[in-house]
Amino acid sequence: MEENVVTRNFIQNIIEEDLRSGRCDHIVTRFPPEPNGYLHIGHAKSILLNYGLAQEYNGQFNVRFDDTNPTKERVEFVNSIKEDIAWLGADCGEHLYFASNYFEKMYETAVKLIKKGKAYVCDLTPEQIREYRGTLTEPGKESPYRNRSVEENLALFEAMKNGEVEDGARVLRAKIDMASPNINMRDPILYRVSRMTHHNTGDDWCIYPMYDFAHPIEDAIEGITHSICTLEFEDHRPLYDWVLVEGEWKKTPEDTPKQIEFAKLYLTNVVTGKRYIKKLVEDGTVDGWDDPRLVTIAALKRRGFTPESIQKFVELCGVSKADSSVDYAMLAYCIREDLKMKRPRMMAVLDPIKLVIDNYPEGQVEELTAENNLENPELGSRTIPFGRELYIEREDFMEEPVKKYFRLFPGNEVRLMHAYFVTCTGCEKDENGNVTVVHCTYDPETKAGSGFEGRKVKGTIHWVPAAEAKDVTVRLYENLIDEEKGVYNEDGSMNINPDSLTVCNAKVEPALMDAKAYDSYQFVRQGFFVADAKDSAPGNPVFNRIVSLKSSFKLPTT
Ligand code: ATP
Ligand code: MG
């Protein structure tokens, strides 16, 4: 019998129990980005998790912009987030919402809480509020404004709403318990005054709800059943339930919407965290939010990652309650696996040096046939012009070979990929002793595809024809941060790898000049590359290395 063991994650268990017990009869999940930056790989995990659960249980997936803080939010971010979610393949259909469209309902809930004696307007300064809050070991102190009458609170809250109160002068607070062991329950702030123009509601409002108050109401309005968030909100869950129960959006804390927390995704050797990415962008360390060295979704796309590779990655990461860091090599593994059968294998020489075949007839050009992908015949073949002068990688020749060097050195024979065996006869040098040209002779009997079996050689090298090769810019990337050297310097700044970008003037097969934005290829022996979407011009692509071919990651076997 075929065994089909599917590991369930703890969220699936919760959902199944809720469906079984009748706590809900269908599920609605959501992804709630705040439009204050671009999405990154961690958000991709959250998006695909929420979307995947909705798919699996035949439910609904909402995207809701959590745009309740106009100080940091911009339309540019709204647009990039929409684009990224669509690119990942998470389709919310018509269920695209903005929290700012619920401001009226949130306001009504606040008024309801005031009327129930569960919220009050407080005049303490932000510093005093912090001071009165107490610590993990000491209880907080009650605000002198805590016992204002309902009428006074209603009037003051109305004044806040009408713009009669200075920014920061007064806030609306929940009246819960200043002695609670959970600091989040010590009369948290629900509303603040901020006379900012909002990207969606303009100047309609000058009071804005705090996340902990707004989020549960947003979930309730949309009928979210399972509100999945990251671990740092675990201690906020009692407040989430308090707002919904006291605000009369649900009857008991066990009802839906319910908050469920999972561990954030962290990756080694890269910067996750919107705040940190924003800093790298703003101080010019990287070239914008989509710089291919970042792990924003826009950057991953530009770097040549595919939605499929990210879906696979997220699947391999799993869902857990324990914080941990995933090796970047796993992400690299996923894109390599995705592309290796799908994309053609071409020849590109990143650090070219000329190779002259002295016994090859001058002026002769042969069109050699090359399979596009030996493991996937469906990709067909192409022809490559071959002549007397070629370019090879500088590192494929050594005048004095080191041990176990099987490439070109005087007297040694190698195979030129898709072409002939050649034997090195020597080299030319400039006045500084640098090698400028390598010489060889070829054996016409050894043509690839001719069935020649006379002898074997240990090295195969790639090449491009000197006359027909095209010059292109190729960019090689390394991690922005080397964790082994420490993420932070002593002064607290980030330890940025100065060699994270290398630009090469490469020579490539003419066929590569047709590459369009996001077209990707394997360059034999060098890795996978993609035509850059921003810097390529028609007929003149710039290539980014997505990943090299070597993998330090092995899929765990179970
Ligand atoms: P950051 O932590 O990078 O500053 P954020 O949490 O402030 O991001 P939001 O726009 O508020 O960004 O996040 C939207 C959703 O994405 C939230 O539900 C959040 O929990 C989730 N999320 C954010 N970062 C990660 C991560 N690293 N792994 C998984 N989910 C994440
Ligand atoms: Mg956030």
Coordinates of C-alpha atoms and ligand atoms in Angstrom, one line a residue:
M1 CA 0.0 0.0 0.0
E2 CA 1.3 3.4 -0.9
E3 CA 1.9 5.5 2.2
N4 CA 0.8 9.1 2.0
V5 CA 1.8 10.8 5.1
V6 CA 0.9 14.5 5.1
T7 CA 2.2 16.4 8.1
R8 CA -0.5 18.8 9.4
N9 CA 0.6 22.0 11.0
F10 CA -1.0 23.2 14.2
I11 CA -3.1 25.8 12.4
Q12 CA -4.7 23.2 10.3
N13 CA -5.5 21.2 13.4
I14 CA -7.2 24.3 15.0
I15 CA -9.2 25.0 11.8
E16 CA -10.4 21.4 11.5
E17 CA -11.5 21.4 15.2
D18 CA -13.4 24.6 14.7
L19 CA -15.1 23.3 11.6
R20 CA -15.9 20.0 13.3
S21 CA -17.3 21.6 16.5
G22 CA -19.4 24.1 14.5
R23 CA -17.6 27.1 15.8
C24 CA -17.6 28.2 12.2
D25 CA -19.0 26.5 9.1
H26 CA -16.4 27.9 6.6
I27 CA -13.2 29.8 7.0
V28 CA -12.1 33.3 6.1
T29 CA -8.4 34.2 6.4
R30 CA -6.7 37.5 5.5
F31 CA -3.3 39.1 4.9
P32 CA -3.2 42.5 6.5
P33 CA -0.2 44.5 5.2
E34 CA 0.5 48.0 6.5
P35 CA 1.4 50.0 3.4
N36 CA 4.6 51.5 4.9
G37 CA 7.1 49.6 2.8
Y38 CA 7.6 46.8 0.3
L39 CA 6.7 43.2 1.2
H40 CA 9.6 40.8 1.9
I41 CA 10.0 37.0 2.0
G42 CA 8.6 36.8 5.5
H43 CA 5.4 38.4 4.2
A44 CA 5.4 35.9 1.4
K45 CA 5.2 33.2 3.9
S46 CA 2.2 34.8 5.6
I47 CA 0.5 35.5 2.3
L48 CA 0.9 31.9 1.0
L49 CA -0.1 30.4 4.4
N50 CA -3.3 32.4 4.6
Y51 CA -4.1 31.9 0.9
G52 CA -3.2 28.2 1.1
L53 CA -5.5 27.6 4.1
A54 CA -8.4 29.3 2.4
Q55 CA -7.8 27.2 -0.7
E56 CA -7.5 24.0 1.3
Y57 CA -10.7 24.4 3.2
N58 CA -12.7 25.9 0.4
G59 CA -12.8 29.2 2.3
Q60 CA -12.2 32.9 1.5
F61 CA -8.9 34.8 1.4
N62 CA -9.0 38.6 2.0
V63 CA -6.3 41.2 1.4
R64 CA -6.7 44.1 3.7
F65 CA -4.5 47.1 3.9
D66 CA -4.0 47.9 7.5
D67 CA -3.8 51.6 6.8
T68 CA -4.6 53.1 10.2
N69 CA -1.4 55.1 10.7
P70 CA -1.1 57.9 8.0
T71 CA 2.3 59.0 9.1
K72 CA 4.2 56.2 7.4
E73 CA 1.8 55.0 4.7
R74 CA 2.0 55.8 1.0
V75 CA 0.1 54.9 -2.2
E76 CA 3.4 53.7 -3.8
F77 CA 3.5 51.0 -1.2
V78 CA -0.2 50.1 -1.7
N79 CA 0.5 49.5 -5.4
S80 CA 3.7 47.5 -4.9
I81 CA 2.0 45.3 -2.3
K82 CA -0.9 44.5 -4.7
E83 CA 1.5 43.7 -7.5
D84 CA 3.6 41.4 -5.2
I85 CA 0.6 39.5 -3.9
A86 CA -0.7 38.9 -7.4
W87 CA 2.7 37.8 -8.6
L88 CA 2.9 35.2 -5.8
G89 CA -0.3 33.8 -7.1
A90 CA -2.5 34.6 -4.1
D91 CA -5.7 35.7 -5.6
C92 CA -8.1 37.5 -3.3
G93 CA -10.6 38.1 -6.1
E94 CA -13.0 40.9 -5.0
H95 CA -11.9 40.7 -1.4
L96 CA -9.5 43.6 -1.4
Y97 CA -10.2 45.9 1.5
F98 CA -8.9 49.0 3.3
A99 CA -9.1 49.2 7.1
S100 CA -9.5 53.0 6.7
N101 CA -12.9 52.3 5.2
Y102 CA -14.0 51.0 8.6
F103 CA -13.1 54.2 10.6
E104 CA -16.7 55.0 11.2
K105 CA -17.5 51.6 12.6
M106 CA -14.4 51.7 14.8
Y107 CA -15.5 55.1 16.1
E108 CA -18.9 53.7 16.9
T109 CA -17.3 50.9 18.8
A110 CA -15.2 53.4 20.8
V111 CA -18.3 55.4 21.7
K112 CA -20.0 52.1 22.8
L113 CA -17.1 51.3 25.1
I114 CA -17.3 54.9 26.6
K115 CA -21.0 54.5 27.2
K116 CA -20.4 51.1 28.9
G117 CA -17.8 52.8 31.1
K118 CA -15.1 50.8 29.4
A119 CA -13.1 53.6 27.9
Y120 CA -12.0 57.1 29.0
V121 CA -10.2 60.1 27.7
C122 CA -6.9 60.6 29.3
D123 CA -4.8 63.8 29.5
L124 CA -1.6 62.3 30.7
T125 CA 1.4 63.1 28.5
P126 CA 3.0 60.1 26.6
E127 CA 5.9 60.1 29.1
Q128 CA 3.5 60.0 32.0
I129 CA 1.4 57.2 30.5
R130 CA 4.6 55.2 30.1
E131 CA 5.6 55.9 33.7
Y132 CA 2.2 55.0 35.0
R133 CA 2.2 51.7 33.1
G134 CA 4.5 50.0 35.6
T135 CA 6.9 47.2 34.7
L136 CA 6.8 43.4 34.3
T137 CA 7.4 43.1 38.1
E138 CA 5.4 46.2 39.3
P139 CA 1.8 46.9 38.8
G140 CA 0.8 50.2 37.0
K141 CA -0.8 53.2 38.6
E142 CA -4.3 54.5 37.7
S143 CA -4.6 57.7 35.7
P144 CA -6.2 60.6 37.5
Y145 CA -8.5 60.9 34.5
R146 CA -9.7 57.3 34.8
N147 CA -12.9 58.1 36.6
R148 CA -14.3 60.8 34.3
S149 CA -18.0 60.5 33.8
V150 CA -19.5 58.9 30.7
E151 CA -20.8 62.3 29.6
E152 CA -17.5 64.1 30.0
N153 CA -15.7 61.3 28.1
L154 CA -18.2 61.4 25.3
A155 CA -17.8 65.2 25.0
L156 CA -14.0 65.0 25.1
F157 CA -13.9 62.2 22.6
E158 CA -16.2 64.2 20.3
A159 CA -13.8 67.2 20.7
M160 CA -10.9 65.0 19.7
K161 CA -12.7 63.9 16.6
N162 CA -13.7 67.4 15.7
G163 CA -10.1 68.6 15.7
E164 CA -10.4 70.6 18.9
V165 CA -7.5 68.8 20.6
E166 CA -3.8 69.2 19.9
D167 CA -1.9 66.2 18.5
G168 CA -0.8 64.2 21.4
A169 CA -2.7 66.2 24.1
R170 CA -5.3 63.6 24.8
V171 CA -5.9 59.9 24.0
L172 CA -8.8 57.5 24.4
R173 CA -7.9 54.6 26.6
A174 CA -9.5 51.3 27.4
K175 CA -10.5 50.9 31.1
I176 CA -9.3 47.4 31.9
D177 CA -6.8 46.7 34.7
M178 CA -3.7 48.7 35.7
A179 CA -2.6 45.8 37.9
S180 CA -2.9 43.1 35.2
P181 CA 0.2 40.9 34.9
N182 CA -0.1 41.5 31.1
I183 CA 1.1 45.0 30.4
N184 CA -1.0 45.1 27.2
M185 CA -4.1 45.1 29.4
R186 CA -3.1 48.1 31.5
D187 CA -5.5 50.6 30.0
P188 CA -4.1 50.5 26.5
I189 CA -4.5 53.5 24.2
L190 CA -7.3 53.0 21.7
Y191 CA -7.3 56.3 19.8
R192 CA -4.8 59.2 19.3
V193 CA -5.1 62.6 17.7
S194 CA -3.1 63.1 14.6
R195 CA -3.9 65.8 12.1
M196 CA -2.4 64.1 9.1
T197 CA -3.8 63.7 5.6
H198 CA -4.6 60.0 5.0
H199 CA -3.9 58.5 1.6
N200 CA -7.5 57.1 1.4
T201 CA -9.7 59.2 3.7
G202 CA -7.9 62.5 3.2
D203 CA -8.7 65.0 6.0
D204 CA -12.0 63.3 7.1
W205 CA -10.4 62.1 10.3
C206 CA -8.0 63.6 12.8
I207 CA -8.2 60.7 15.3
Y208 CA -6.7 57.4 14.3
P209 CA -7.2 54.0 16.0
M210 CA -4.3 52.0 17.4
Y211 CA -3.4 48.7 15.9
D212 CA -4.7 46.6 18.9
F213 CA -8.1 48.3 18.8
A214 CA -8.4 48.5 15.0
H215 CA -7.2 45.0 14.0
P216 CA -9.8 42.9 15.8
I217 CA -12.6 45.1 14.6
E218 CA -11.3 44.9 11.0
D219 CA -11.3 41.1 11.3
A220 CA -14.8 41.1 12.8
I221 CA -16.3 43.4 10.0
E222 CA -14.9 41.1 7.3
G223 CA -16.0 37.9 9.1
I224 CA -12.5 36.6 9.4
T225 CA -12.6 33.3 11.3
H226 CA -8.9 32.7 11.8
S227 CA -6.7 35.8 12.2
I228 CA -3.2 34.5 11.7
C229 CA -0.3 36.7 12.9
T230 CA 3.2 36.4 14.1
L231 CA 4.4 35.4 17.6
E232 CA 5.0 38.9 19.0
F233 CA 1.2 39.4 19.2
E234 CA 0.7 36.5 21.5
D235 CA 0.5 38.7 24.5
H236 CA -1.9 41.0 22.7
R237 CA -4.4 38.2 22.2
P238 CA -6.3 38.9 25.5
L239 CA -6.7 42.5 24.3
Y240 CA -7.9 41.3 20.9
D241 CA -10.6 39.3 22.6
W242 CA -11.4 42.1 25.1
V243 CA -12.1 44.6 22.2
L244 CA -14.3 42.1 20.4
V245 CA -16.3 41.0 23.4
E246 CA -16.7 44.4 25.1
G247 CA -17.3 46.0 21.7
E248 CA -20.0 43.4 21.2
W249 CA -18.5 41.9 18.0
K250 CA -18.4 38.4 19.5
K251 CA -19.9 36.8 22.6
T252 CA -17.0 34.9 24.1
P253 CA -13.2 34.9 23.6
E254 CA -13.5 31.4 22.1
D255 CA -15.8 32.6 19.3
T256 CA -14.4 33.7 15.9
P257 CA -12.6 35.8 14.8
K258 CA -9.8 34.2 16.8
Q259 CA -6.2 35.1 16.7
I260 CA -3.5 32.4 16.1
E261 CA 0.2 33.1 16.2
F262 CA 3.0 31.5 14.4
A263 CA 6.8 32.1 14.3
K264 CA 8.2 34.7 11.9
L265 CA 10.4 33.6 9.1
Y266 CA 14.0 34.7 9.3
L267 CA 16.7 34.0 6.8
T268 CA 20.4 33.8 7.4
N269 CA 22.7 36.3 5.7
V270 CA 20.1 38.7 4.4
V271 CA 18.1 41.5 5.9
T272 CA 14.4 40.7 6.7
G273 CA 12.4 43.3 8.6
K274 CA 10.8 46.2 6.9
R275 CA 12.5 48.7 9.1
Y276 CA 16.0 47.5 8.3
I277 CA 15.3 47.2 4.6
K278 CA 13.9 50.7 4.6
K279 CA 17.1 51.9 6.2
L280 CA 19.3 50.3 3.6
V281 CA 17.2 51.8 0.9
E282 CA 17.1 55.3 2.4
D283 CA 20.8 55.5 3.2
G284 CA 21.7 54.3 -0.3
T285 CA 23.4 51.1 0.6
V286 CA 21.3 49.4 -2.0
D287 CA 19.7 50.7 -5.1
G288 CA 16.1 50.9 -4.2
W289 CA 13.5 48.5 -2.7
D290 CA 14.0 46.1 -5.6
D291 CA 17.8 45.9 -5.5
P292 CA 18.5 42.2 -6.3
R293 CA 20.5 41.8 -3.1
L294 CA 17.4 42.3 -1.0
V295 CA 14.7 39.8 -0.1
T296 CA 11.8 42.0 -0.8
I297 CA 9.4 40.3 -3.1
A298 CA 10.1 42.9 -5.7
A299 CA 13.8 42.2 -5.4
L300 CA 13.4 38.4 -5.6
K301 CA 11.4 38.8 -8.7
R302 CA 14.0 41.1 -10.3
R303 CA 16.7 38.7 -9.2
G304 CA 15.0 36.0 -11.2
F305 CA 13.1 34.0 -8.6
T306 CA 9.8 32.5 -9.7
P307 CA 6.6 32.4 -7.7
E308 CA 6.9 28.6 -7.8
S309 CA 10.3 28.7 -6.2
I310 CA 9.0 30.8 -3.4
Q311 CA 5.9 28.7 -2.9
K312 CA 8.2 25.6 -2.6
F313 CA 10.5 27.4 -0.2
V314 CA 7.6 28.4 2.1
E315 CA 6.3 24.9 2.0
L316 CA 9.7 23.5 3.0
C317 CA 9.9 26.1 5.9
G318 CA 6.7 24.7 7.5
V319 CA 4.7 26.5 10.1
S320 CA 5.7 26.5 13.8
K321 CA 5.5 28.3 17.1
A322 CA 9.3 28.3 17.6
D323 CA 11.4 31.2 16.3
S324 CA 14.2 30.0 14.1
S325 CA 16.3 31.1 11.2
V326 CA 16.2 29.4 7.8
D327 CA 19.4 28.9 5.8
Y328 CA 19.5 31.2 2.7
A329 CA 20.9 28.1 0.9
M330 CA 17.4 26.6 1.1
L331 CA 16.0 29.5 -0.9
A332 CA 18.8 29.1 -3.5
Y333 CA 18.0 25.4 -3.7
C334 CA 14.4 26.1 -4.5
I335 CA 15.1 28.3 -7.4
R336 CA 17.8 26.0 -8.8
E337 CA 15.4 23.1 -8.6
D338 CA 12.7 25.1 -10.3
L339 CA 14.8 26.3 -13.2
K340 CA 17.1 23.4 -13.9
M341 CA 14.7 21.5 -16.2
K342 CA 12.8 24.5 -17.5
R343 CA 15.4 26.8 -18.8
P344 CA 18.0 26.5 -21.6
R345 CA 21.7 26.0 -20.9
M346 CA 23.7 28.6 -22.7
M347 CA 27.4 29.6 -22.9
A348 CA 28.6 32.9 -21.5
V349 CA 32.2 33.8 -20.7
L350 CA 32.3 36.1 -17.7
D351 CA 36.1 36.9 -17.7
P352 CA 37.1 36.4 -21.3
I353 CA 40.5 35.6 -22.8
K354 CA 41.1 34.8 -26.4
L355 CA 41.7 31.2 -27.6
V356 CA 43.2 30.8 -31.1
I357 CA 43.0 27.4 -32.8
D358 CA 46.1 27.6 -35.0
N359 CA 45.3 24.6 -37.3
Y360 CA 41.6 25.6 -37.9
P361 CA 41.1 27.1 -41.4
E362 CA 41.1 30.9 -41.4
G363 CA 37.8 32.3 -42.3
Q364 CA 35.9 29.1 -41.8
V365 CA 32.7 29.1 -39.7
E366 CA 30.8 26.0 -38.7
E367 CA 27.3 26.1 -37.2
L368 CA 27.4 23.6 -34.4
T369 CA 24.3 22.2 -32.9
A370 CA 23.8 22.4 -29.1
E371 CA 21.1 20.8 -27.1
N372 CA 19.3 23.4 -25.0
N373 CA 19.0 21.2 -22.0
L374 CA 20.4 17.7 -22.0
E375 CA 17.9 16.5 -19.3
N376 CA 14.9 18.0 -21.1
P377 CA 14.9 17.3 -24.8
E378 CA 11.6 19.3 -25.2
L379 CA 13.6 22.5 -25.0
G380 CA 15.1 21.6 -28.4
S381 CA 18.5 22.8 -29.7
R382 CA 20.1 25.8 -31.2
T383 CA 23.2 26.4 -33.4
I384 CA 26.4 28.2 -32.3
P385 CA 28.9 29.6 -34.8
F386 CA 32.4 28.1 -34.3
G387 CA 35.6 29.5 -35.8
R388 CA 39.3 29.8 -35.4
E389 CA 39.1 32.4 -32.6
L390 CA 37.1 31.9 -29.5
Y391 CA 36.8 33.4 -26.0
I392 CA 37.2 31.2 -22.9
E393 CA 37.3 31.9 -19.2
R394 CA 40.6 33.3 -18.1
E395 CA 40.6 30.8 -15.2
D396 CA 40.3 27.9 -17.7
F397 CA 44.0 28.4 -18.7
M398 CA 47.0 28.0 -16.4
E399 CA 50.5 28.3 -17.8
E400 CA 51.7 26.3 -14.8
P401 CA 48.9 24.1 -13.6
V402 CA 48.3 23.4 -10.0
K403 CA 47.5 19.9 -8.8
K404 CA 44.3 18.3 -10.2
Y405 CA 43.9 21.1 -12.7
F406 CA 42.3 19.4 -15.8
R407 CA 41.7 22.5 -17.9
L408 CA 44.0 24.1 -20.5
F409 CA 47.7 24.2 -19.9
P410 CA 50.5 23.6 -22.4
G411 CA 50.4 20.0 -23.7
N412 CA 46.9 19.2 -22.2
E413 CA 43.9 18.3 -24.2
V414 CA 40.3 19.3 -23.2
R415 CA 36.9 19.2 -24.7
L416 CA 35.3 22.4 -26.0
M417 CA 31.7 22.0 -25.1
H418 CA 29.5 21.1 -28.1
A419 CA 32.6 21.3 -30.4
Y420 CA 36.0 19.6 -30.6
F421 CA 38.9 18.4 -28.5
V422 CA 41.8 20.9 -28.4
T423 CA 45.3 20.6 -27.2
C424 CA 47.0 23.7 -25.7
T425 CA 50.2 24.7 -27.3
G426 CA 51.1 27.9 -25.4
C427 CA 50.2 31.5 -24.8
E428 CA 51.1 35.1 -25.5
K429 CA 51.7 37.7 -22.8
D430 CA 51.9 41.4 -22.6
E431 CA 54.9 43.4 -21.2
N432 CA 53.6 42.9 -17.6
G433 CA 53.5 39.1 -18.0
N434 CA 49.7 38.9 -18.2
V435 CA 48.4 36.2 -20.6
T436 CA 46.6 37.9 -23.5
V437 CA 46.0 35.0 -25.9
V438 CA 46.0 31.2 -25.5
H439 CA 47.0 29.0 -28.4
C440 CA 45.8 25.4 -29.2
T441 CA 45.3 23.0 -32.1
Y442 CA 42.1 20.9 -32.6
D443 CA 41.5 17.4 -33.8
P444 CA 38.8 17.4 -36.5
E445 CA 38.0 13.7 -35.7
T446 CA 36.6 14.7 -32.3
K447 CA 33.6 16.7 -33.3
A448 CA 30.8 16.5 -30.8
G449 CA 28.0 14.3 -32.0
S450 CA 30.3 12.4 -34.4
G451 CA 30.4 9.4 -32.1
F452 CA 34.2 9.8 -31.6
E453 CA 35.4 7.4 -28.9
G454 CA 39.1 7.3 -29.5
R455 CA 40.1 8.8 -26.2
K456 CA 38.8 10.6 -23.2
V457 CA 39.7 13.9 -21.7
K458 CA 39.2 15.1 -18.1
G459 CA 38.2 18.6 -18.7
T460 CA 35.3 20.2 -20.6
I461 CA 35.3 24.0 -20.9
H462 CA 32.8 26.4 -22.4
W463 CA 33.5 29.1 -25.0
V464 CA 31.9 31.7 -27.3
P465 CA 32.9 32.5 -30.9
A466 CA 35.1 35.6 -30.9
A467 CA 33.6 37.2 -34.0
E468 CA 29.9 36.6 -33.2
A469 CA 30.0 36.8 -29.4
K470 CA 28.1 39.8 -27.9
D471 CA 29.3 42.0 -25.1
V472 CA 26.9 42.2 -22.1
T473 CA 27.0 43.3 -18.5
V474 CA 26.6 40.5 -16.0
R475 CA 26.2 41.2 -12.3
L476 CA 27.2 38.7 -9.7
Y477 CA 25.7 39.0 -6.2
E478 CA 26.8 37.8 -2.8
N479 CA 25.0 38.1 0.4
L480 CA 24.6 41.6 1.8
I481 CA 25.6 40.4 5.2
D482 CA 27.9 37.6 6.3
E483 CA 26.5 36.2 9.5
E484 CA 29.7 34.5 10.4
K485 CA 31.4 37.9 10.6
G486 CA 28.5 39.2 12.7
V487 CA 25.4 41.1 11.6
Y488 CA 26.3 44.3 13.5
N489 CA 29.4 46.3 14.0
E490 CA 30.5 47.5 17.4
D491 CA 28.9 50.9 16.7
G492 CA 25.5 49.2 16.0
S493 CA 25.7 49.8 12.3
M494 CA 25.1 46.8 10.0
N495 CA 28.1 44.9 8.8
I496 CA 27.5 45.2 5.1
N497 CA 29.6 42.9 2.8
P498 CA 31.5 45.3 0.5
D499 CA 31.8 42.7 -2.2
S500 CA 28.0 42.0 -2.5
L501 CA 28.0 43.1 -6.1
T502 CA 30.6 42.3 -8.9
V503 CA 30.0 43.7 -12.4
C504 CA 31.5 41.7 -15.3
N505 CA 31.9 42.6 -19.0
A506 CA 31.0 39.3 -20.4
K507 CA 31.0 37.7 -23.9
V508 CA 27.9 35.7 -24.6
E509 CA 26.3 33.6 -27.3
P510 CA 24.5 35.8 -29.9
A511 CA 21.2 33.9 -29.1
L512 CA 21.2 35.5 -25.6
M513 CA 20.6 38.9 -27.1
D514 CA 17.0 38.1 -27.6
A515 CA 16.5 37.8 -23.8
K516 CA 13.5 39.8 -22.6
A517 CA 13.0 41.1 -19.0
Y518 CA 12.7 38.2 -16.5
D519 CA 13.9 35.6 -19.1
S520 CA 16.2 33.2 -17.3
Y521 CA 19.0 30.8 -18.4
Q522 CA 21.6 28.5 -17.1
F523 CA 25.0 29.7 -18.1
V524 CA 27.0 26.5 -18.1
R525 CA 29.3 26.2 -15.1
Q526 CA 28.3 29.7 -13.9
G527 CA 24.8 29.5 -12.5
F528 CA 21.4 30.7 -13.3
F529 CA 20.9 34.2 -14.7
V530 CA 18.0 36.5 -15.5
A531 CA 17.7 39.4 -17.8
D532 CA 17.3 42.4 -15.5
A533 CA 13.9 44.1 -15.8
K534 CA 15.2 47.6 -15.2
D535 CA 18.5 47.9 -16.8
S536 CA 18.1 45.9 -20.0
A537 CA 17.4 47.7 -23.2
P538 CA 15.7 45.9 -26.2
G539 CA 18.4 43.7 -27.8
N540 CA 20.9 44.6 -25.1
P541 CA 20.2 42.7 -21.9
V542 CA 21.9 43.0 -18.6
F543 CA 22.1 39.7 -16.7
N544 CA 21.8 39.2 -13.0
R545 CA 23.1 36.0 -11.4
I546 CA 20.2 34.4 -9.6
V547 CA 22.3 31.6 -8.0
S548 CA 25.4 29.7 -8.7
L549 CA 25.2 26.0 -9.5
K550 CA 26.9 24.8 -6.3
S551 CA 24.5 23.9 -3.5
S552 CA 25.3 23.8 0.2
F553 CA 21.8 22.7 0.9
K554 CA 20.5 19.2 0.9
L555 CA 16.8 18.4 1.2
P556 CA 16.4 16.5 4.5
T557 CA 15.3 12.9 4.0
T558 CA 12.7 11.6 6.3
Ligands
ATP1 P1 8.3 43.7 9.6 O1 8.3 42.8 10.7 O2 9.1 43.3 8.5 O3 8.5 45.1 10.0 P2 5.5 44.0 9.7 O4 5.0 42.9 10.6 O5 5.6 45.4 10.4 O6 6.8 43.7 9.0 P3 3.0 44.2 8.3 O7 2.7 44.9 7.1 O8 2.4 44.7 9.6 O9 4.6 44.2 8.5 O10 2.8 42.6 8.2 C1 1.7 42.0 7.5 C2 1.6 40.6 8.0 O11 2.8 39.9 7.6 C3 1.4 40.4 9.5 O12 0.4 39.5 9.7 C4 2.7 39.9 10.0 O13 2.6 39.2 11.1 C5 3.3 39.1 8.8 N1 4.7 39.1 8.8 C6 5.6 40.1 8.9 N2 6.9 39.7 8.9 C7 6.8 38.3 8.8 C8 7.8 37.3 8.8 N3 9.1 37.6 8.9 N4 7.4 36.0 8.7 C9 6.1 35.7 8.6 N5 5.1 36.6 8.6 C10 5.4 37.9 8.7
MG2 MG 3.3 45.5 11.6

